[in-house]
Coordinates of C-alpha atoms in Angstrom, one line a residue:
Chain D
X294 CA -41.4 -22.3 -1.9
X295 CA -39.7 -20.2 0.6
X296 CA -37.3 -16.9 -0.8
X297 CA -36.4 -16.0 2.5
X298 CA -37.7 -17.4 6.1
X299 CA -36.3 -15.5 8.9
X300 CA -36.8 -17.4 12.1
X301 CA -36.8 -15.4 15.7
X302 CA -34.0 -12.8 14.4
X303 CA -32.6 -10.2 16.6
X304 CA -29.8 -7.6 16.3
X305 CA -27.9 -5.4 18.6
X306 CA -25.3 -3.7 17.0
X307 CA -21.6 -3.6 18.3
X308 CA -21.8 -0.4 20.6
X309 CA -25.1 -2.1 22.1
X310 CA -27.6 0.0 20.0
X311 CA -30.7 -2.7 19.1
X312 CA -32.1 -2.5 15.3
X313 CA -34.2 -5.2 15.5
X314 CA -36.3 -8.0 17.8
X315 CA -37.7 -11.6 17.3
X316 CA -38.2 -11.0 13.9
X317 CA -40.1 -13.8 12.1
X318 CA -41.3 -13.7 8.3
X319 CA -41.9 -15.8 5.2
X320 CA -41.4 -14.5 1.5
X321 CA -42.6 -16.6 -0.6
X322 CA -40.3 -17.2 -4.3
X323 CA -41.8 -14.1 -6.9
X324 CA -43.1 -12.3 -4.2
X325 CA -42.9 -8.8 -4.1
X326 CA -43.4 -6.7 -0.9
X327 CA -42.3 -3.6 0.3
X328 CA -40.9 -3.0 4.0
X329 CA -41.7 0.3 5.6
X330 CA -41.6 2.2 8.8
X331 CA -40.3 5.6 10.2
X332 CA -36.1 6.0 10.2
X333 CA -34.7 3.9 12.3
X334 CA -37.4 1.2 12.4
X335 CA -34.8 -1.5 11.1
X336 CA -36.0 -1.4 7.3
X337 CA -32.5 -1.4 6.0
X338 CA -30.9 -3.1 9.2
X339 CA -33.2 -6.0 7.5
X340 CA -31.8 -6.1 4.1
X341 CA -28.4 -5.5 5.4
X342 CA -29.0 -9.0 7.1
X343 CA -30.3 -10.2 4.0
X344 CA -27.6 -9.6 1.9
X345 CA -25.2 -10.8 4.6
X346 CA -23.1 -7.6 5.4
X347 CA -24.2 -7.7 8.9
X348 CA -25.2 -10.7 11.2
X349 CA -27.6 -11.4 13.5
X350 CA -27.1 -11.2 17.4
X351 CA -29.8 -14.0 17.4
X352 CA -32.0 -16.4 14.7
X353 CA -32.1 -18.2 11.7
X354 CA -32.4 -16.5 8.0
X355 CA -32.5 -19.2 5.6
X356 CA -32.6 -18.1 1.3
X357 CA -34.0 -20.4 -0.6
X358 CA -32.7 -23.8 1.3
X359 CA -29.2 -22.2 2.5
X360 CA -28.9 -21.2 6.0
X361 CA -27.4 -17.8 5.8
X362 CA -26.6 -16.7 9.2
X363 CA -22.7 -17.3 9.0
X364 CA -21.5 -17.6 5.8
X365 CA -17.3 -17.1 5.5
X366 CA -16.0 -13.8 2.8
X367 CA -16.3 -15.7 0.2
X368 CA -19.5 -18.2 0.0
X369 CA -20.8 -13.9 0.7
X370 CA -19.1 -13.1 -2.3
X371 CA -21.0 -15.8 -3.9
X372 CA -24.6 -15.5 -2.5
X373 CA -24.4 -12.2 -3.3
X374 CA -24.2 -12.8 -7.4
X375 CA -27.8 -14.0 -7.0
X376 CA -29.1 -10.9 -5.6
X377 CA -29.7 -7.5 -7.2
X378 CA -29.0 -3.7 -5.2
X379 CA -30.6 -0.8 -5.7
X380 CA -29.9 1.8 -3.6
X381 CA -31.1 5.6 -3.0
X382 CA -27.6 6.9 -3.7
X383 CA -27.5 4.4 -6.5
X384 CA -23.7 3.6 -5.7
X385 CA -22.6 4.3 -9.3
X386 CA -18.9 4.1 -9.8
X387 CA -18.2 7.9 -10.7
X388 CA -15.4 7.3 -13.3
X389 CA -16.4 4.1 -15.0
X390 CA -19.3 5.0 -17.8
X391 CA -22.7 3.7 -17.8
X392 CA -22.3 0.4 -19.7
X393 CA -18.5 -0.2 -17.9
X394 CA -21.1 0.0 -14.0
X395 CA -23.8 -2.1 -15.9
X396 CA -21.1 -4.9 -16.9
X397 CA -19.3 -4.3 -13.4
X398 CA -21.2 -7.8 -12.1
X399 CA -20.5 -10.0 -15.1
X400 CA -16.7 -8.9 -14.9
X401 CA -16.6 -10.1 -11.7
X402 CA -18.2 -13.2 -12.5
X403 CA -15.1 -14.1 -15.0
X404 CA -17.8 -13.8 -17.7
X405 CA -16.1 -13.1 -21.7
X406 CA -16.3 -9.7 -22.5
X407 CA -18.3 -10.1 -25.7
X408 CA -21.2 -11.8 -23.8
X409 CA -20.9 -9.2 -21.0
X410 CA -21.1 -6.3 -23.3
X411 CA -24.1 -7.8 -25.6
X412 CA -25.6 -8.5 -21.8
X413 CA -25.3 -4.8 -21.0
X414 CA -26.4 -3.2 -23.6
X415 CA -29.6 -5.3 -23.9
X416 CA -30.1 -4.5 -20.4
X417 CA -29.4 -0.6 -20.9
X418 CA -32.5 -0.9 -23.7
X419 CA -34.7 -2.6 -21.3
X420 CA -34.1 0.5 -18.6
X421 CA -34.2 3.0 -21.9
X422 CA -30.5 4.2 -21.8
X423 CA -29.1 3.0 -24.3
X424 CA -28.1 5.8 -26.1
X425 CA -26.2 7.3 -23.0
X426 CA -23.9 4.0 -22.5
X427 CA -20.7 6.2 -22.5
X428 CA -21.5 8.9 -20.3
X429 CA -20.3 8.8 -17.1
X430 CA -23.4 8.7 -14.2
X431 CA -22.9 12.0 -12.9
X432 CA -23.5 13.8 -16.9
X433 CA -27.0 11.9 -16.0
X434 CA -30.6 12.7 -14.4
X435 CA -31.2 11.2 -10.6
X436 CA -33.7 8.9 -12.3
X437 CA -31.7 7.8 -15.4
X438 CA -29.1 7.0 -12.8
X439 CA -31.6 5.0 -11.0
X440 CA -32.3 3.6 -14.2
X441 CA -28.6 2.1 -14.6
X442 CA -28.7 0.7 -11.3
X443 CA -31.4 -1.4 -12.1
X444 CA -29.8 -2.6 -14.9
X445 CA -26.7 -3.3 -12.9
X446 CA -28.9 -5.3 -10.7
X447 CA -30.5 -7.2 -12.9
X448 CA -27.7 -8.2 -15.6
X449 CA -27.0 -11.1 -13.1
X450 CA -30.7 -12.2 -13.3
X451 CA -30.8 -12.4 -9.7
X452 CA -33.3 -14.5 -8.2
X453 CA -34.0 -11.8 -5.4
X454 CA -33.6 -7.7 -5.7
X455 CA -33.0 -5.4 -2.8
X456 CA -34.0 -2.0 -3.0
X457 CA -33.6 0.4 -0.3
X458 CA -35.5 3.8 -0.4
X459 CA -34.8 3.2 -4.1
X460 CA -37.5 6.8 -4.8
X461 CA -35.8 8.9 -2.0
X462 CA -34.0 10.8 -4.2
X463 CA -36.4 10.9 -6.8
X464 CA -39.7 13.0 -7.5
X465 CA -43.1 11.8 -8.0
X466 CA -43.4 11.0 -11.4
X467 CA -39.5 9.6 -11.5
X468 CA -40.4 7.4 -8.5
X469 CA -43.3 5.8 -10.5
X470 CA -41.3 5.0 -13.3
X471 CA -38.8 3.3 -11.1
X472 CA -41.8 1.4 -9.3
X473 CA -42.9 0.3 -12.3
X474 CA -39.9 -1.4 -13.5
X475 CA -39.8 -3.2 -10.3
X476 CA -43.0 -4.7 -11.2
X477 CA -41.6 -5.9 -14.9
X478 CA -38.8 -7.3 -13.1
X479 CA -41.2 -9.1 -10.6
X480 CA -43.5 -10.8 -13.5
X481 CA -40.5 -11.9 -14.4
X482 CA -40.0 -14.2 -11.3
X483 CA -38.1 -12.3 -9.3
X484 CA -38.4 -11.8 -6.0
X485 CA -38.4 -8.3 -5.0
X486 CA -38.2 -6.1 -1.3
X487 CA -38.4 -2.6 -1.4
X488 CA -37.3 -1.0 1.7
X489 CA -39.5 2.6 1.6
X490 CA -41.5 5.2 3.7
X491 CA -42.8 6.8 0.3
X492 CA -46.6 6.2 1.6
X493 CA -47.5 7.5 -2.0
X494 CA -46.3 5.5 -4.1
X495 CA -47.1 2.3 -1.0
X496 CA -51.2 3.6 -1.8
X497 CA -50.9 3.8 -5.3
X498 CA -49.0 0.8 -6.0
X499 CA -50.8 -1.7 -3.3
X500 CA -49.1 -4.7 -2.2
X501 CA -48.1 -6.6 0.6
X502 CA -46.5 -4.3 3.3
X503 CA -44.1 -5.1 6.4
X504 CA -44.1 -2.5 8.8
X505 CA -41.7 -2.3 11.3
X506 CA -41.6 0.1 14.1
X507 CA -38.6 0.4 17.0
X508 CA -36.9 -2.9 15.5
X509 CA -40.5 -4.7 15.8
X510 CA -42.8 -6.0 12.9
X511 CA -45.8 -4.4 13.4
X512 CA -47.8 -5.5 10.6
X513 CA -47.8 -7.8 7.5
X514 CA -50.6 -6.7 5.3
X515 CA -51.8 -8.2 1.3
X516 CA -52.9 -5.3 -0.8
X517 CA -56.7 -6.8 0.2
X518 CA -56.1 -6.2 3.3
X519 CA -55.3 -2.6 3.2
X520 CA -58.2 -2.1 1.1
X521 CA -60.3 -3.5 3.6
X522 CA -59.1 -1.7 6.8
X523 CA -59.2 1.4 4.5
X524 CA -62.7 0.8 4.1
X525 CA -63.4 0.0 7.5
X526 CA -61.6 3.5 8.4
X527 CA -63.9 5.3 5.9
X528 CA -66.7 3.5 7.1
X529 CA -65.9 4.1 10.8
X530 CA -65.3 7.8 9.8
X531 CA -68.7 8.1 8.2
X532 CA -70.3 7.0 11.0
Chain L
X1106 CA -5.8 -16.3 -17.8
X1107 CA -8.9 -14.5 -18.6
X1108 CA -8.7 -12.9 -15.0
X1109 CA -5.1 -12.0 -15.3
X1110 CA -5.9 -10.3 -18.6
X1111 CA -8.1 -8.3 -16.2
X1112 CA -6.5 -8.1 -13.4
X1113 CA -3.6 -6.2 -15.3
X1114 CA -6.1 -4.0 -17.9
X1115 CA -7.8 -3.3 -14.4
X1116 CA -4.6 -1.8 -12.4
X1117 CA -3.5 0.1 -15.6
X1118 CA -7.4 1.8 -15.8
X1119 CA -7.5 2.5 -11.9
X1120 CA -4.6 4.7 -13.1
X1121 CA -5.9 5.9 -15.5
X1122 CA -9.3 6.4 -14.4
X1123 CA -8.2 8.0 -11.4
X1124 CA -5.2 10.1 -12.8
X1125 CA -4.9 12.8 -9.6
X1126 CA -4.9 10.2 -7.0
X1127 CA -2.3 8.3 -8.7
X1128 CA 0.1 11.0 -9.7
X1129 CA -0.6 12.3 -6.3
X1130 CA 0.7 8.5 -4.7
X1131 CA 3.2 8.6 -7.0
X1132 CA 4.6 12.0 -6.7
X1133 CA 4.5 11.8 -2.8
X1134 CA 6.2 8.0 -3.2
X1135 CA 9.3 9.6 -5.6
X1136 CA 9.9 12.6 -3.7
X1137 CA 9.8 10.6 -0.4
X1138 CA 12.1 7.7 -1.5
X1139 CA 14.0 10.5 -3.8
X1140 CA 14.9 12.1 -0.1
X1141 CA 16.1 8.7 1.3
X1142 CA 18.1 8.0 -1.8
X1143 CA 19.9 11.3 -2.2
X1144 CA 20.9 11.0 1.8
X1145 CA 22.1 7.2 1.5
X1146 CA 24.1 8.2 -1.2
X1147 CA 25.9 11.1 0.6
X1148 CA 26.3 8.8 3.7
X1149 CA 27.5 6.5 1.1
X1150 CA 30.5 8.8 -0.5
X1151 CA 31.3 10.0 3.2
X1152 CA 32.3 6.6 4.0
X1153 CA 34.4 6.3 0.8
X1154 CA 35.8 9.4 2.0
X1155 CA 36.6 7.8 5.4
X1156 CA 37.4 4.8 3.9
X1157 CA 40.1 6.7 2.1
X1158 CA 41.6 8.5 5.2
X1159 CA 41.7 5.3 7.1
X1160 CA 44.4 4.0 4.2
X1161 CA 46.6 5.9 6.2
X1162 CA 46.7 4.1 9.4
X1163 CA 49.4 2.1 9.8
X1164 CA 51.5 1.3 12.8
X1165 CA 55.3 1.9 12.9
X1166 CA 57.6 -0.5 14.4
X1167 CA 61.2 0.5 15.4
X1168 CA 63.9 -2.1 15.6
X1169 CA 66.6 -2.0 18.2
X1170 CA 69.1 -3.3 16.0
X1171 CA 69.2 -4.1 12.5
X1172 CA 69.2 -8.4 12.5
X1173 CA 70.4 -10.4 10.3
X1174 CA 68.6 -11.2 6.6
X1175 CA 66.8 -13.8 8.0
X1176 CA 65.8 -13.0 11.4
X1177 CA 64.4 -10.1 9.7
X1178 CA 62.4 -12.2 6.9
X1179 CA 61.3 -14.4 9.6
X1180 CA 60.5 -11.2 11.9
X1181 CA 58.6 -9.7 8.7
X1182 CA 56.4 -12.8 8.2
X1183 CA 55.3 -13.8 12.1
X1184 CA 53.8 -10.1 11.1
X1185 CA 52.3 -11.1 8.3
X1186 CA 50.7 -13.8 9.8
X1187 CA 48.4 -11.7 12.2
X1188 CA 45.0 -11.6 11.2
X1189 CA 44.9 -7.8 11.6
X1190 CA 47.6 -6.9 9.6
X1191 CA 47.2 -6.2 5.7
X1192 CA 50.8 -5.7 4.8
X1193 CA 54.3 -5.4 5.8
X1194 CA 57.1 -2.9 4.4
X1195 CA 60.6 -3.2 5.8
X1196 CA 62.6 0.5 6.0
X1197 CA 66.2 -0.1 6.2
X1198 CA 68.3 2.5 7.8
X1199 CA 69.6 3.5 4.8
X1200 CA 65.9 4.1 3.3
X1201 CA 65.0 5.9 6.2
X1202 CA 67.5 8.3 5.8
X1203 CA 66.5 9.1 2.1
X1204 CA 63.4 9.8 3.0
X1205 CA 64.5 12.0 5.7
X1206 CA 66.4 14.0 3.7
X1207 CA 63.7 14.4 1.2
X1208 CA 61.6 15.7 3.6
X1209 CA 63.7 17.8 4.7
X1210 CA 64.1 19.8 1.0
X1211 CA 66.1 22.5 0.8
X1212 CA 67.2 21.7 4.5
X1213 CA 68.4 18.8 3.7
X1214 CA 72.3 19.8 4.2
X1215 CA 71.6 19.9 7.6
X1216 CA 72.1 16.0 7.0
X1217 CA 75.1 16.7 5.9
X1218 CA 78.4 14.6 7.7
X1219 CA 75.7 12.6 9.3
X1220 CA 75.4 8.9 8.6
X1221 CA 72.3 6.6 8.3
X1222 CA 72.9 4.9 11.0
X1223 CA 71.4 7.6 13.4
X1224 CA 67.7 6.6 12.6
X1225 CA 66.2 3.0 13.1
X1226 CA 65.1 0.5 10.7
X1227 CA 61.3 0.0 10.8
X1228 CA 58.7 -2.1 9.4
X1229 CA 55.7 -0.3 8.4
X1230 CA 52.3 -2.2 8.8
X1231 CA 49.3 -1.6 7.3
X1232 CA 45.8 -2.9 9.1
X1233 CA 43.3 -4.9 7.8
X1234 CA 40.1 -2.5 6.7
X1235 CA 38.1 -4.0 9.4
X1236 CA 41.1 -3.7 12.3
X1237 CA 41.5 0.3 10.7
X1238 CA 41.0 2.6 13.7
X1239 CA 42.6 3.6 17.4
X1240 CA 41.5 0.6 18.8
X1241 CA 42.6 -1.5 15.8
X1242 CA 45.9 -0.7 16.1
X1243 CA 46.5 -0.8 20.0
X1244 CA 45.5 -4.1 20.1
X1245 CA 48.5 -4.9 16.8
X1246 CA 50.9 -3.1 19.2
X1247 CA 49.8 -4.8 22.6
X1248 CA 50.5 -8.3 20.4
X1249 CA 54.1 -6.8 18.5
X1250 CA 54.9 -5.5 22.2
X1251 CA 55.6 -9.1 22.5
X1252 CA 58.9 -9.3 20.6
X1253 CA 61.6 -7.3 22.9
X1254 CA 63.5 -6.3 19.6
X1255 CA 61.2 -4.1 18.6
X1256 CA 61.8 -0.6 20.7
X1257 CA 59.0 1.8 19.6
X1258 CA 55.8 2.4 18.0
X1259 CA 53.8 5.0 16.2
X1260 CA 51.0 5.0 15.0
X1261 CA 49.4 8.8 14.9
X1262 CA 47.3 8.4 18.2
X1263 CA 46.1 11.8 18.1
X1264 CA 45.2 11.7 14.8
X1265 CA 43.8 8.1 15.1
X1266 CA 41.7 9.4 18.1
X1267 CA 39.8 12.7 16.0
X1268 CA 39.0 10.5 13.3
X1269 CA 37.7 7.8 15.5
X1270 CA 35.5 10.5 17.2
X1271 CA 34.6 11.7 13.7
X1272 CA 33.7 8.4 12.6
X1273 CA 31.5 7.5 15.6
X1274 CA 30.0 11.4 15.3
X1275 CA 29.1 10.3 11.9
X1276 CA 27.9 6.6 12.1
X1277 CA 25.2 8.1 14.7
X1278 CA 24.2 11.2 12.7
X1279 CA 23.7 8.5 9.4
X1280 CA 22.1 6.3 12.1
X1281 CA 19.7 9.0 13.9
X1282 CA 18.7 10.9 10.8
X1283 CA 18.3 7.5 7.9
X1284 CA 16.1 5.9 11.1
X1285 CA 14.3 9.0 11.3
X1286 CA 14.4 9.6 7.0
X1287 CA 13.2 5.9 6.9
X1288 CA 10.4 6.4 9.5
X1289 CA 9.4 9.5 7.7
X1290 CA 9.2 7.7 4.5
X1291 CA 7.2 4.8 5.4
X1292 CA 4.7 7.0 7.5
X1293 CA 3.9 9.7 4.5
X1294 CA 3.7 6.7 1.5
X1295 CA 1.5 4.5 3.9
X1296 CA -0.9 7.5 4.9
X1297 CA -0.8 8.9 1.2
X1298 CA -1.9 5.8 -0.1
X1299 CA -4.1 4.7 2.5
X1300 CA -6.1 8.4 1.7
X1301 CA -6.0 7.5 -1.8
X1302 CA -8.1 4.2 -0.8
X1303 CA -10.3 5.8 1.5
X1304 CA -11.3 8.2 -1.3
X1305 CA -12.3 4.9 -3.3
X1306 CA -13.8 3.4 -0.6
X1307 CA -17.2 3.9 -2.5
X1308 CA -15.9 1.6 -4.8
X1309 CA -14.7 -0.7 -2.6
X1310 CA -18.3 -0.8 -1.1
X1311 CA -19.4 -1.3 -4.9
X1312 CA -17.5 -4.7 -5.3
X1313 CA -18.3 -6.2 -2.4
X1314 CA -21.8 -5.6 -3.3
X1315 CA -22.2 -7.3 -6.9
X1316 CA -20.1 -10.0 -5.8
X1317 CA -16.6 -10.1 -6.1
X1318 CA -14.3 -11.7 -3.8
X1319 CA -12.4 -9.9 -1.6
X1320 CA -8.9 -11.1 -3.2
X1321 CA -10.8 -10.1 -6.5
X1322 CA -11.2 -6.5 -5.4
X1323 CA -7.9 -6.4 -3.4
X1324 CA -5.3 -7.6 -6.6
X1325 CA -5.9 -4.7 -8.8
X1326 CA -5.6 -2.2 -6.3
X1327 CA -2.3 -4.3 -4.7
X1328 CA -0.8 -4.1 -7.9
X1329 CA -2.0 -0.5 -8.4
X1330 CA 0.2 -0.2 -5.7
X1331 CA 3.2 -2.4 -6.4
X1332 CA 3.2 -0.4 -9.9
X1333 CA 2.4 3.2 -8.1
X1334 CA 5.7 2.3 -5.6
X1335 CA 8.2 1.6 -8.3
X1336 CA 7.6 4.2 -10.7
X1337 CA 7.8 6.5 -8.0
X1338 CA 11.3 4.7 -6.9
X1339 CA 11.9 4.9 -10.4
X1340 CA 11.5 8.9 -9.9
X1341 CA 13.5 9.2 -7.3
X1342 CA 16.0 7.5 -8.9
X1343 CA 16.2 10.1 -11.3
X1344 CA 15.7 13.1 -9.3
X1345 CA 18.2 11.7 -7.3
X1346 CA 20.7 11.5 -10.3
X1347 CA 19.6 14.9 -11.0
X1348 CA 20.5 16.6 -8.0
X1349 CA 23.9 14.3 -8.0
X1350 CA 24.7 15.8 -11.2
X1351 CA 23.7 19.2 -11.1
X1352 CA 24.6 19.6 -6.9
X1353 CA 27.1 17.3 -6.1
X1354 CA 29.1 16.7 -9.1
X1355 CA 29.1 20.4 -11.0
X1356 CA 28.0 22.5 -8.5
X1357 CA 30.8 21.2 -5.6
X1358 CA 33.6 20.9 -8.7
X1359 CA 32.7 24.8 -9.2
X1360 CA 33.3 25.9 -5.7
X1361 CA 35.9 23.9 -5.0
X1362 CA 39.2 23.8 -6.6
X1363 CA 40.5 19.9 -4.7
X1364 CA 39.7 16.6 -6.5
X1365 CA 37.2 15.8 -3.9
X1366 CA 33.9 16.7 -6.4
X1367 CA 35.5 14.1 -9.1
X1368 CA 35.7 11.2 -6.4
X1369 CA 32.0 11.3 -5.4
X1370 CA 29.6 8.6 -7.1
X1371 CA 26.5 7.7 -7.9
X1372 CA 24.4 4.9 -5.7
X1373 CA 25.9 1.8 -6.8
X1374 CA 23.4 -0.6 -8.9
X1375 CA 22.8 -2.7 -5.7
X1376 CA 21.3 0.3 -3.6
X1377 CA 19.1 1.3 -6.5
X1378 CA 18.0 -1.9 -7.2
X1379 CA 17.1 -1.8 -3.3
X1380 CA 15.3 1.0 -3.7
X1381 CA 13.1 -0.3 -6.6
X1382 CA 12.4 -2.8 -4.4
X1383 CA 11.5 -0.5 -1.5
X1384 CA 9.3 1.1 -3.3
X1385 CA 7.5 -2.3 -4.7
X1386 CA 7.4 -3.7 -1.4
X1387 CA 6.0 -0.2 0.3
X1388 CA 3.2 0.2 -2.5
X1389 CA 1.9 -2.8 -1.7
X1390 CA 2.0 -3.3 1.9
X1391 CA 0.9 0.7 2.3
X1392 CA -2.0 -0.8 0.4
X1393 CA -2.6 -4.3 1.8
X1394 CA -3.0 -2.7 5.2
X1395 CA -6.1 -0.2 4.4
X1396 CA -7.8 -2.7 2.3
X1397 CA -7.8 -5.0 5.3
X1398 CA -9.9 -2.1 6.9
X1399 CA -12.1 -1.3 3.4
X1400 CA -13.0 -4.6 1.8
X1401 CA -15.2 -5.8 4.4
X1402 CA -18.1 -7.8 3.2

């Protein structure tokens, strides 16, 4: 089944600037693939559209079933306490401490405050934080912050998780870390897109890749595939 | 219930949470509304003051000859009857002539040999407040004018005309400067709070992202608002009161030596009731309209 099927999509923004062209792609449910290109290929002009805060000029984009193309404030509101956001600036509220963000999307979902708190905190031992639930994010590291983000994200259990240039702030090793929780959350059965140009971490951690280049996918490659072509490269380079 | 729980703990933590940009919205909200409110209430006791000149108009009518009982009763209440007059006084001759002799003190032997009936008799009429001015009482004398028995009339037309100009001169200096005080008011709270919001605007973002509604993310900081505008009014109320106690009522009594410092007031109940409510009704439409502009999902 079907996470997201975007059908012939297009968008040209207000003042006429195009982000994207006849964009057509399939991600399956518990998927996990990572979108890449140079800045201002249209990576996070795609999850925008996915997560509904801009609309397309042109084509379908259905999630799950639902046609999501023009969805009124609200039925947003509520599509969007499925999904999970990371983010490279992690979007932390400054002066709310670390549990208070984590419970931020259960509050909103009207759920009681003893289940929201026991929700959190389990969530802020599954990231490794739990021990810094009442600082406040800026008295933390760029990667523990990352770390509460992805809590945040996932406290809803989403059934898809966003992340754009989730690493860009982050170095190597911190980057890794935060890669690797994706790939927890994924076995877990959720879906997961990672908008990125970190080619490192893309050839360490293989898998299926969506390039995109001047608002155009390029190519759709399976970690196989890459392997492959890289071998056909080295072999074309040895002879 | 659950979200009204948290829709009240969430405006009282915004506060709190955020305790330079509130006192900031609030301190900009008093001192702006305490302006507005210490003006009104001088415009206010100026037209007490006016109010209490304009007791003294009143338009003297002088009889011919002195009728009989009757005609004069009957005389006394067709003037009654007017719907500008407030109320009559008949001056007999006789009355008139005590009085003129009062006034004239130690003079008054100059009277002397001299009998009442050299002055007229008169009924002194007193105007309605609304009818109180120059034009007000032309228009009584243009209708008493009708009644050949009556000879004369006075009503201080020089007098009646300086305070009609001083009236107008001051109904346009309360309109010109309150429309401009008001104006100033409602840009400085508006733009105050609508800098307060942009500096949350992160959060704003935030919200819409994990979900909430926009009349989910929009009610705490409306009431934020709301609550931010009347404790500012409630400021201003106060600083107001301070300046009216410590400026008008001691200060003025020191310099000067009339009564005029003990007649002045404080805004009557209904005006600061209205400005509670101006400062309610500014915190939240101050804030409705750059939400509009923030909460976009």
């Amino acid at each position: 089944m079907s996470m997201i099927q975007m059908c012939r999509i297009a968008k040209i923004y207000d003042n006429g600037v195009p982000a994207l062209y006849d964009i057509d792609l399939q991600i399956p449910a518990g998927d996990f693939a990572y979108i890449t290109g140079s800045s201002g290929a249209g990576k996070s002009t795609l999850l925008r559209l996915l997560y509904c805060a801009d609309r397309p000029t042109r084509g379908q984009i259905l999630m799950g079933n639902r046609n999501i193309t023009r969805l009124n404030a609200r039925k947003i509101a509520f599509l969007r306490r499925q999904i999970g956001f990371v983010f490279q600036d992690f979007k932390l509220l400054q002066n709310r401490s670390v549990i208070e963000n984590v419970a931020l999307p259960l509050q909103v979902q009207g759920v009681s405050v003893k289940e929201t708190r026991s929700r959190a905190f389990e969530l802020l031992q599954y990231v490794g934080l739990e021990y810094k639930m009442q600082r406040k994010p800026l008295e933390l590291s760029g990667g523990e912050q990352q770390r509460v983000a992805i809590a945040r994200a996932m406290i809803v259990r989403p059934k898809l998780l966003l992340a754009d240039e989730p690493t860009g702030n982050l170095d190597y090793s911190l980057a890794q870390e935060i890669m690797e929780m994706f790939f927890r959350i994924n076995r877990t059965g959720t879906t997961v897109l990672v908008a990125t140009h970190d080619t490192e971490v893309m050839r360490l951690l293989p898998q299926r890749t969506i390039a995109l280049d001047n608002g155009h996918i390029i190519s759709d490659t399976r970690p196989t595939d890459v392997l492959s072509k890289t071998a056909i490269d080295q072999s074309q380079e040895t002879v | 219930m659950k979200r009204l729980r948290y829709f009240i703990q969430r405006t009282f933590l915004n506060m709190i949470q955020s305790p330079l940009l509130s006192s900031a919205t609030i301190g900009t909200i008093g001192v702006a509304l305490m302006l507005l409110a210490f003006f009104t209430l001088i415009v206010l006791n100026v037209q007490n003051l006016t109010r209490q000149w304009s007791r003294e108009i009143q338009v003297t009518v002088y009889l011919e000859q002195v009728p009989s009982t009757t005609k004069l009763q009957q005389w006394q209440e067709q003037i009654e009857q007017m719907p500008n007059v407030g109320h009559v006084t008949y001056v007999s001759q006789t009355e008139a002539f005590e009085l003129f002799r009062k006034r004239l003190g130690r003079n008054d032997d100059l009277l002397d040999g001299l009998l009442p009936e050299i002055l007229p008799a008169s009924f002194e009429v007193e105007l309605t407040q609304k009818f109180r001015s120059g034009h007000g009482a032309e228009l009584l004398v243009q209708e008493l004018k009708k009644n050949p028995a009556f000879s004369g009339f006075r009503y201080g037309q020089d007098w009646l005309k300086r305070y009609d100009a001083f009236v107008f001169l001051l109904k346009l200096t309360g309109a010109l400067a309150g429309g401009f005080l008001i104006f100033a008011t409602l840009f400085i709270i508006s733009n105050t709070i609508k800098l307060t919001i942009y500096a949350r605007r992160d959060e704003l973002e935030i919200m819409t992202l994990i979900g909430a509604t926009p009349m989910f993310i929009k009610i705490p900081f409306l009431a934020e608002g709301a609550l931010q505008g009347i404790i500012g009014a409630l400021l201003a109320l106060g600083g107001c009161h301070a300046l009216y106690f410590f400026f008008l009522k001691r200060g003025l009594s020191a310099l000067l030596t009339t009564t005029a410092a003990g007649n002045i007031t404080f805004l009557p109940l209904s005006v600061q009731a209205g400005i509670i409510l101006l400062g309610f009704v500014l915190g939240i439409c101050g804030s409705a309209l750059p939400l509009r502009k923030f909460v976009r999902m």
